[in-house]
Short mmCIF file of C-alpha atoms in Angstrom, two decimals:
data_model
loop_
_atom_site.label_atom_id
_atom_site.label_comp_id
_atom_site.label_asym_id
_atom_site.label_seq_id
_atom_site.Cartn_x
_atom_site.Cartn_y
_atom_site.Cartn_z
CA MET A 155 0.73 11.18 24.25
CA LYS A 156 -0.99 8.49 22.24
CA ARG A 157 -0.45 8.72 18.48
CA ARG A 158 -3.69 8.35 16.59
CA PHE A 159 -3.93 8.35 12.83
CA LEU A 160 -7.08 9.18 10.89
CA VAL A 161 -10.20 9.32 13.03
CA LEU A 162 -13.13 7.88 11.09
CA MET A 163 -16.83 7.35 11.65
CA LEU A 164 -17.82 3.95 10.33
CA ALA A 165 -20.83 3.34 8.14
CA ALA A 166 -22.97 0.43 9.19
CA ALA A 167 -21.98 -1.54 6.11
CA LEU A 168 -18.36 -1.69 7.23
CA ILE A 169 -18.80 -4.61 9.59
CA ILE A 170 -21.55 -6.47 7.78
CA SER A 171 -20.26 -9.98 7.14
CA VAL A 172 -19.01 -10.70 3.63
CA ALA A 173 -19.53 -14.30 2.61
CA SER A 174 -16.53 -16.20 1.37
CA VAL A 175 -17.00 -17.29 -2.23
CA ALA A 176 -14.50 -20.14 -1.93
CA SER A 177 -12.99 -22.12 0.88
CA ALA A 178 -9.80 -20.73 2.41
CA ALA A 179 -8.53 -24.31 2.53
CA LYS A 180 -8.13 -24.14 -1.24
CA PHE A 181 -5.59 -21.36 -0.94
CA PRO A 182 -2.29 -21.59 0.92
CA ASN A 183 -1.00 -19.96 4.04
CA ALA A 184 2.09 -18.23 2.63
CA GLN A 185 4.32 -19.36 5.48
CA ALA A 186 3.07 -22.96 5.49
CA ALA A 187 3.54 -23.17 1.72
CA GLY A 188 7.18 -22.13 2.10
CA ILE A 189 6.78 -18.95 0.06
CA LEU A 190 8.45 -16.81 2.71
CA ASP A 191 11.46 -19.16 2.62
CA LEU A 192 12.15 -17.98 -0.95
CA LEU A 193 13.12 -14.51 0.30
CA PRO A 194 16.83 -13.93 -0.48
CA GLU A 195 19.32 -12.12 1.77
CA ILE A 196 18.62 -8.39 1.50
CA PRO A 197 21.48 -5.86 1.87
CA GLU A 198 21.27 -3.33 4.69
CA MET A 199 21.43 0.30 3.58
CA LYS A 200 22.78 3.37 5.37
CA THR A 201 22.06 6.81 3.90
CA LYS A 202 23.87 10.15 4.18
CA ASN A 203 23.18 13.59 2.74
CA ASP A 204 25.71 16.44 3.01
CA GLY A 205 23.44 18.99 1.34
CA SER A 206 24.85 18.52 -2.15
CA THR A 207 25.18 14.74 -2.51
CA GLN A 208 22.98 11.83 -1.52
CA SER A 209 25.14 8.80 -0.60
CA VAL A 210 24.38 5.23 0.46
CA THR A 211 26.44 2.38 1.89
CA LEU A 212 25.30 -1.24 1.48
CA SER A 213 26.21 -4.33 3.49
CA ALA A 214 26.34 -6.42 0.28
CA PRO A 215 26.68 -5.63 -3.45
CA MET A 216 23.81 -4.71 -5.73
CA GLU A 217 23.76 -4.74 -9.52
CA TRP A 218 22.09 -1.35 -9.90
CA LEU A 219 20.53 1.33 -7.71
CA CYS A 220 18.38 4.39 -8.40
CA ALA A 221 17.23 7.28 -6.20
CA ILE A 222 13.72 8.57 -6.87
CA TRP A 223 12.31 12.09 -6.90
CA ASN A 224 8.67 12.60 -7.92
CA TRP A 225 8.58 9.22 -9.71
CA ASN A 226 11.77 10.02 -11.62
CA TRP A 227 14.34 7.23 -11.33
CA VAL A 228 17.87 8.71 -11.20
CA GLN A 229 20.76 6.27 -11.63
CA MET A 230 23.23 6.37 -8.74
CA GLU A 231 26.94 6.09 -9.49
CA TRP A 232 29.00 3.42 -7.75
CA THR A 233 31.88 5.00 -5.86
CA ASN A 234 33.76 1.78 -5.09
CA GLY A 235 34.59 -1.32 -7.08
CA ASP A 236 32.41 -3.82 -5.24
CA HIS A 237 29.10 -1.96 -5.70
CA THR A 238 28.48 -1.30 -2.01
CA GLU A 239 28.80 2.50 -2.07
CA ALA A 240 26.93 4.87 -4.37
CA SER A 241 26.04 8.54 -4.66
CA VAL A 242 24.00 10.98 -6.71
CA PRO A 243 24.21 14.81 -6.83
CA MET A 244 21.23 16.72 -5.43
CA SER A 245 21.44 19.51 -8.02
CA GLY A 246 19.10 19.21 -10.96
CA GLN A 247 16.67 16.85 -9.24
CA SER A 248 12.92 17.38 -8.99
CA ASN A 249 11.82 20.31 -6.83
CA THR A 250 10.79 18.12 -3.91
CA GLN A 251 12.34 15.84 -1.30
CA GLN A 252 13.63 12.45 -2.34
CA GLY A 253 10.87 9.88 -1.97
CA TYR A 254 8.10 12.45 -2.43
CA GLY A 255 5.76 13.01 -5.35
CA ILE A 256 4.01 16.15 -6.56
CA TRP A 257 0.28 16.30 -7.28
CA VAL A 258 -1.49 18.94 -9.36
CA ASN A 259 -5.25 19.27 -9.72
CA ALA A 260 -7.68 21.74 -11.22
CA ASN A 261 -11.36 22.71 -11.23
CA PHE A 262 -13.15 23.68 -14.45
CA ASP A 263 -16.26 25.67 -15.26
CA ASP A 264 -18.94 24.57 -17.74
CA GLU A 265 -16.89 25.96 -20.65
CA GLY A 266 -13.81 24.01 -19.60
CA ASN A 267 -11.92 27.03 -18.23
CA VAL A 268 -9.69 26.50 -15.19
CA THR A 269 -11.26 28.19 -12.16
CA TRP A 270 -8.97 26.70 -9.52
CA GLN A 271 -5.64 24.90 -9.54
CA GLY A 272 -3.71 23.46 -6.62
CA THR A 273 -0.49 21.57 -6.04
CA GLY A 274 1.16 19.76 -3.16
CA THR A 275 3.43 16.87 -2.20
CA TYR A 276 2.87 13.41 -0.82
CA GLU A 277 5.22 10.70 0.45
CA MET A 278 5.88 7.88 -1.98
CA PRO A 279 6.06 4.29 -0.67
CA TYR A 280 9.80 4.15 -1.46
CA ALA A 281 12.78 6.38 -2.32
CA TYR A 282 15.34 3.89 -3.71
CA ASP A 283 14.93 1.09 -6.23
CA GLY A 284 17.63 -1.48 -6.99
CA GLY A 285 18.41 -4.97 -8.17
CA LEU A 286 20.47 -7.91 -6.95
CA ALA A 287 22.59 -10.16 -9.17
CA ASP A 288 19.90 -12.88 -9.17
CA GLY A 289 17.25 -10.46 -10.51
CA THR A 290 15.61 -9.71 -7.15
CA ASN A 291 14.16 -6.19 -7.00
CA VAL A 292 14.45 -4.28 -3.71
CA LYS A 293 12.87 -0.96 -2.80
CA PHE A 294 13.96 1.11 0.23
CA ASP A 295 12.50 4.17 1.95
CA ARG A 296 14.52 7.39 2.24
CA PHE A 297 16.01 6.23 5.53
CA GLY A 298 17.39 3.04 3.98
CA ASN A 299 14.77 0.64 5.35
CA PRO A 300 13.64 -2.09 2.91
CA VAL A 301 9.92 -1.81 2.18
CA GLN A 302 9.34 -4.18 -0.73
CA VAL A 303 11.14 -7.13 -2.32
CA THR A 304 10.03 -8.73 -5.62
CA ILE A 305 11.21 -12.04 -7.06
CA GLU A 306 10.14 -14.11 -10.07
CA LYS A 307 9.80 -17.88 -10.34
CA SER A 308 8.08 -20.34 -12.67
CA GLY A 309 6.34 -23.69 -12.37
CA THR A 310 4.69 -22.95 -9.03
CA GLU A 311 1.20 -24.25 -8.21
CA TYR A 312 0.24 -22.28 -5.10
CA PHE A 313 -3.39 -21.86 -6.19
CA ALA A 314 -3.95 -25.44 -7.44
CA ASN A 315 -4.56 -24.18 -10.96
CA GLY A 316 -1.70 -25.94 -12.75
CA ALA A 317 1.94 -24.97 -13.13
CA SER A 318 2.62 -21.31 -13.79
CA THR A 319 4.62 -19.97 -16.70
CA LYS A 320 5.68 -17.04 -14.49
CA THR A 321 5.16 -16.32 -10.81
CA THR A 322 5.77 -12.90 -9.26
CA ILE A 323 6.08 -12.79 -5.47
CA VAL A 324 6.09 -9.50 -3.57
CA PHE A 325 7.36 -9.43 0.01
CA GLY A 326 6.52 -6.53 2.31
CA HIS A 327 8.59 -5.35 5.28
CA GLN A 328 6.99 -3.42 8.12
CA ASP A 329 6.30 -3.37 11.86
CA ASP A 330 4.21 -6.19 13.25
CA SER A 331 1.76 -5.77 16.14
CA GLU A 332 4.66 -5.97 18.62
CA GLY A 333 6.56 -3.17 16.89
CA SER A 334 9.23 -5.43 15.36
CA LYS A 335 10.19 -5.20 11.69
CA LYS A 336 9.42 -8.37 9.79
CA TYR A 337 9.16 -9.64 6.23
CA TYR A 338 5.95 -11.23 5.01
CA VAL A 339 4.38 -12.31 1.72
CA ALA A 340 2.25 -9.40 0.49
CA ASN A 341 0.96 -10.88 -2.76
CA VAL A 342 1.54 -13.63 -5.31
CA LYS A 343 0.69 -13.56 -9.01
CA GLU A 344 0.71 -16.82 -10.96
CA GLU A 345 0.49 -16.49 -14.77
CA TYR A 346 -0.61 -19.41 -16.95
CA ALA A 347 -0.13 -20.50 -20.55
CA ASP A 348 -3.71 -19.57 -21.56
CA GLY A 349 -3.10 -15.89 -20.73
CA SER A 350 -4.96 -15.94 -17.42
CA TYR A 351 -3.49 -15.36 -13.98
CA ILE A 352 -4.44 -15.68 -10.32
CA PHE A 353 -3.56 -12.87 -7.93
CA GLY A 354 -3.63 -13.43 -4.16
CA HIS A 355 -3.15 -11.01 -1.23
CA PHE A 356 -1.90 -12.29 2.11
CA ALA A 357 -1.95 -11.00 5.68
CA MET A 358 1.20 -10.72 7.76
CA ASN A 359 0.42 -14.07 9.40
CA GLY A 360 0.40 -15.72 5.97
CA ASP A 361 -3.35 -16.26 5.63
CA PRO A 362 -4.93 -15.28 2.29
CA THR A 363 -7.16 -12.20 2.41
CA SER A 364 -8.37 -12.10 -1.21
CA VAL A 365 -7.76 -14.17 -4.34
CA TYR A 366 -8.78 -13.16 -7.87
CA LEU A 367 -8.80 -14.95 -11.21
CA ILE A 368 -8.21 -12.66 -14.20
CA ASP A 369 -8.86 -14.33 -17.55
CA ALA A 370 -7.14 -13.57 -20.84
CA SER A 371 -9.75 -10.89 -21.65
CA GLY A 372 -9.02 -9.05 -18.39
CA ALA A 373 -12.28 -10.00 -16.66
CA TYR A 374 -12.05 -10.32 -12.87
CA LYS A 375 -13.54 -13.11 -10.79
CA LEU A 376 -13.31 -13.11 -7.02
CA LEU A 377 -12.31 -16.61 -5.86
CA TYR A 378 -11.93 -15.90 -2.16
CA GLU A 379 -12.30 -13.04 0.30
CA ARG A 380 -11.56 -13.42 3.99
CA PRO A 381 -14.82 -13.19 5.95
CA LYS A 382 -15.21 -10.09 8.06
CA PRO A 383 -16.20 -10.34 11.74
CA GLN A 384 -19.92 -10.74 12.32
CA GLY A 385 -21.90 -8.94 14.95
CA GLU A 386 -24.35 -6.16 15.53
CA ARG A 387 -23.05 -2.65 15.42
CA PRO A 388 -24.22 0.01 17.88
CA SER A 389 -25.53 3.27 16.53
CA HIS A 390 -22.20 5.05 16.97
CA CYS A 391 -18.70 3.66 16.56
CA ILE A 392 -15.50 5.72 16.45
CA VAL A 393 -12.25 4.25 15.14
CA TRP A 394 -8.65 5.35 15.74
CA TRP A 395 -5.98 3.97 13.41
CA ILE A 396 -2.74 3.45 15.30
CA ALA A 397 0.77 2.55 14.12
CA TYR A 398 1.99 -1.01 14.60
CA ASP A 399 5.00 0.14 16.65
CA ILE A 400 2.82 1.22 19.59
CA PRO A 401 2.52 -1.64 22.11
CA ASP A 402 -1.02 -2.59 23.03
CA SER A 403 -0.22 -1.83 26.66
CA GLU A 404 0.28 1.85 25.78
CA ILE A 405 -3.09 2.23 24.07
CA ASP A 406 -5.77 3.69 26.30
CA VAL A 407 -8.80 1.60 25.35
CA PRO A 408 -12.07 2.56 27.08
CA GLU A 409 -14.13 -0.08 28.82
CA ASN A 410 -16.55 -0.22 25.90
CA GLY A 411 -13.82 -0.48 23.23
CA PHE A 412 -11.43 -3.07 21.84
CA ILE A 413 -8.40 -3.41 19.55
CA LYS A 414 -8.67 -4.91 16.08
CA VAL A 415 -5.60 -5.57 13.92
CA ILE A 416 -5.77 -4.95 10.17
CA GLU A 417 -2.97 -7.05 8.72
CA GLY A 418 -2.61 -5.55 5.31
CA GLU A 419 -5.33 -4.53 2.87
CA TYR A 420 -5.15 -2.06 -0.01
CA ILE A 421 -7.70 0.72 0.33
CA TYR A 422 -8.28 3.19 -2.52
CA HIS A 423 -9.21 6.68 -1.34
CA GLY A 424 -10.87 9.30 -3.50
CA GLY A 425 -10.85 12.95 -2.51
CA VAL A 426 -13.53 14.66 -4.58
CA TRP A 427 -14.26 18.37 -4.79
CA ASP A 428 -17.78 18.99 -6.02
CA GLN A 429 -18.62 22.59 -6.92
CA ASP A 430 -22.36 21.81 -6.89
CA LEU A 431 -22.42 21.01 -3.17
CA ASN A 432 -23.60 23.52 -0.56
CA ASP A 433 -25.70 25.54 -3.04
CA GLY A 434 -22.78 26.05 -5.38
CA ALA A 435 -20.19 26.93 -2.75
CA GLY A 436 -18.49 23.58 -3.23
CA GLY A 437 -17.38 20.93 -0.80
CA ASN A 438 -15.27 17.84 -0.30
CA VAL A 439 -16.55 14.28 -0.59
CA GLU A 440 -14.18 11.52 0.54
CA ILE A 441 -14.73 7.87 -0.31
CA ALA A 442 -12.74 4.72 0.50
CA LEU A 443 -13.00 1.56 -1.58
CA SER A 444 -11.57 -1.87 -0.99
CA GLU A 445 -9.53 -3.40 -3.78
CA ALA A 446 -12.50 -5.48 -4.93
CA GLU A 447 -14.78 -2.42 -4.95
CA TYR A 448 -12.17 -0.33 -6.79
CA ALA A 449 -11.89 -2.98 -9.53
CA ASP A 450 -15.48 -2.15 -10.55
CA GLN A 451 -15.40 1.34 -12.09
CA ALA A 452 -19.12 1.71 -11.40
CA ASN A 453 -18.07 2.51 -7.83
CA TRP A 454 -15.83 5.40 -8.86
CA PRO A 455 -17.17 8.94 -8.34
CA LYS A 456 -18.57 10.62 -11.42
CA ILE A 457 -16.29 13.47 -12.46
CA GLY A 458 -17.53 16.35 -14.61
CA TYR A 459 -16.72 20.00 -15.24
CA ASN A 460 -17.65 20.96 -11.70
CA THR A 461 -15.71 18.20 -9.93
CA TRP A 462 -12.16 16.99 -9.55
CA SER A 463 -10.86 13.85 -7.93
CA LEU A 464 -7.54 12.74 -6.47
CA TRP A 465 -7.00 9.01 -5.87
CA TRP A 466 -4.41 7.60 -3.55
CA THR A 467 -3.74 4.11 -2.25
CA GLU A 468 -3.19 3.20 1.37
CA TYR A 469 -1.81 -0.05 2.69
CA THR A 470 -3.64 -0.56 5.97
CA GLY A 471 -0.93 -2.03 8.11
CA TYR A 472 -2.30 -0.57 11.31
CA LYS A 473 -4.12 -1.39 14.49
CA GLN A 474 -7.62 -0.09 15.00
CA VAL A 475 -9.15 0.87 18.32
CA TRP A 476 -12.92 0.59 18.13
CA VAL A 477 -14.75 2.66 20.73
CA TYR A 478 -18.52 2.45 21.12
CA ASP A 479 -19.77 5.78 22.40
CA ASP A 480 -23.30 4.71 23.23
#
């Protein structure tokens, strides 16, 4: 059975070409610039839970390590002298699984009284957070897989804007299009002496996808955005989002469809309940904004007494199968 995640109907604007506001040649390919070579050796983690204690074993020492429940960092205790084994008791932790958060939302009437309240859980992007002796930060999922590595440097000039006073580099770790785990440069932030900084996102192949300049006042300026594919869109287009670990050969693509790979973009989703919809019966409105769109609060849904909104962020490291049904 083919695994398909999140079936969406696309609006026509989705594949309208977006003009690049600066040449990609001005910004580096992360691999060609040697940024990926800065990644240090990351310890392997094995996890074990006996029902009362969460334990981990590491292939190399770490300075500190926390387990996370509902965004609460709980310090793990080292159980050997070389900092390669640690544990934490399960009792007294948040009332949810490790690596999961709890959301609570409510609906209000015109007088501000609560007319509806709901709660639920969602999976966090990581379940462990720790540090190496050189200051490297590593985050792991609840199965012990590394998902994010953060290092800090200074004096870099990746964006040709002068030497940085501080550079923060975030490496991601996920399946590529062949289903193999790999590290890649997710984003780079260069900070400068005048209080400004440049923030760049990169695809798994190292190419920049978006670059922003944020001045000392906090104002955003888009320096570069990777152009989207051009072409006319038929009147109907259905999209399946599929995990990277599924080989292309196993995806049943109709004759009038094709595969497109999304190599890492942050999409901000808003789930909005609006009591005024459907003649007062209420209804859901879902929106999805790119990072650039989300930066402008004018694009956010208007929330009043009769509405509530839940935002969540998705990292789109998936394949898409586009199927034209006309």
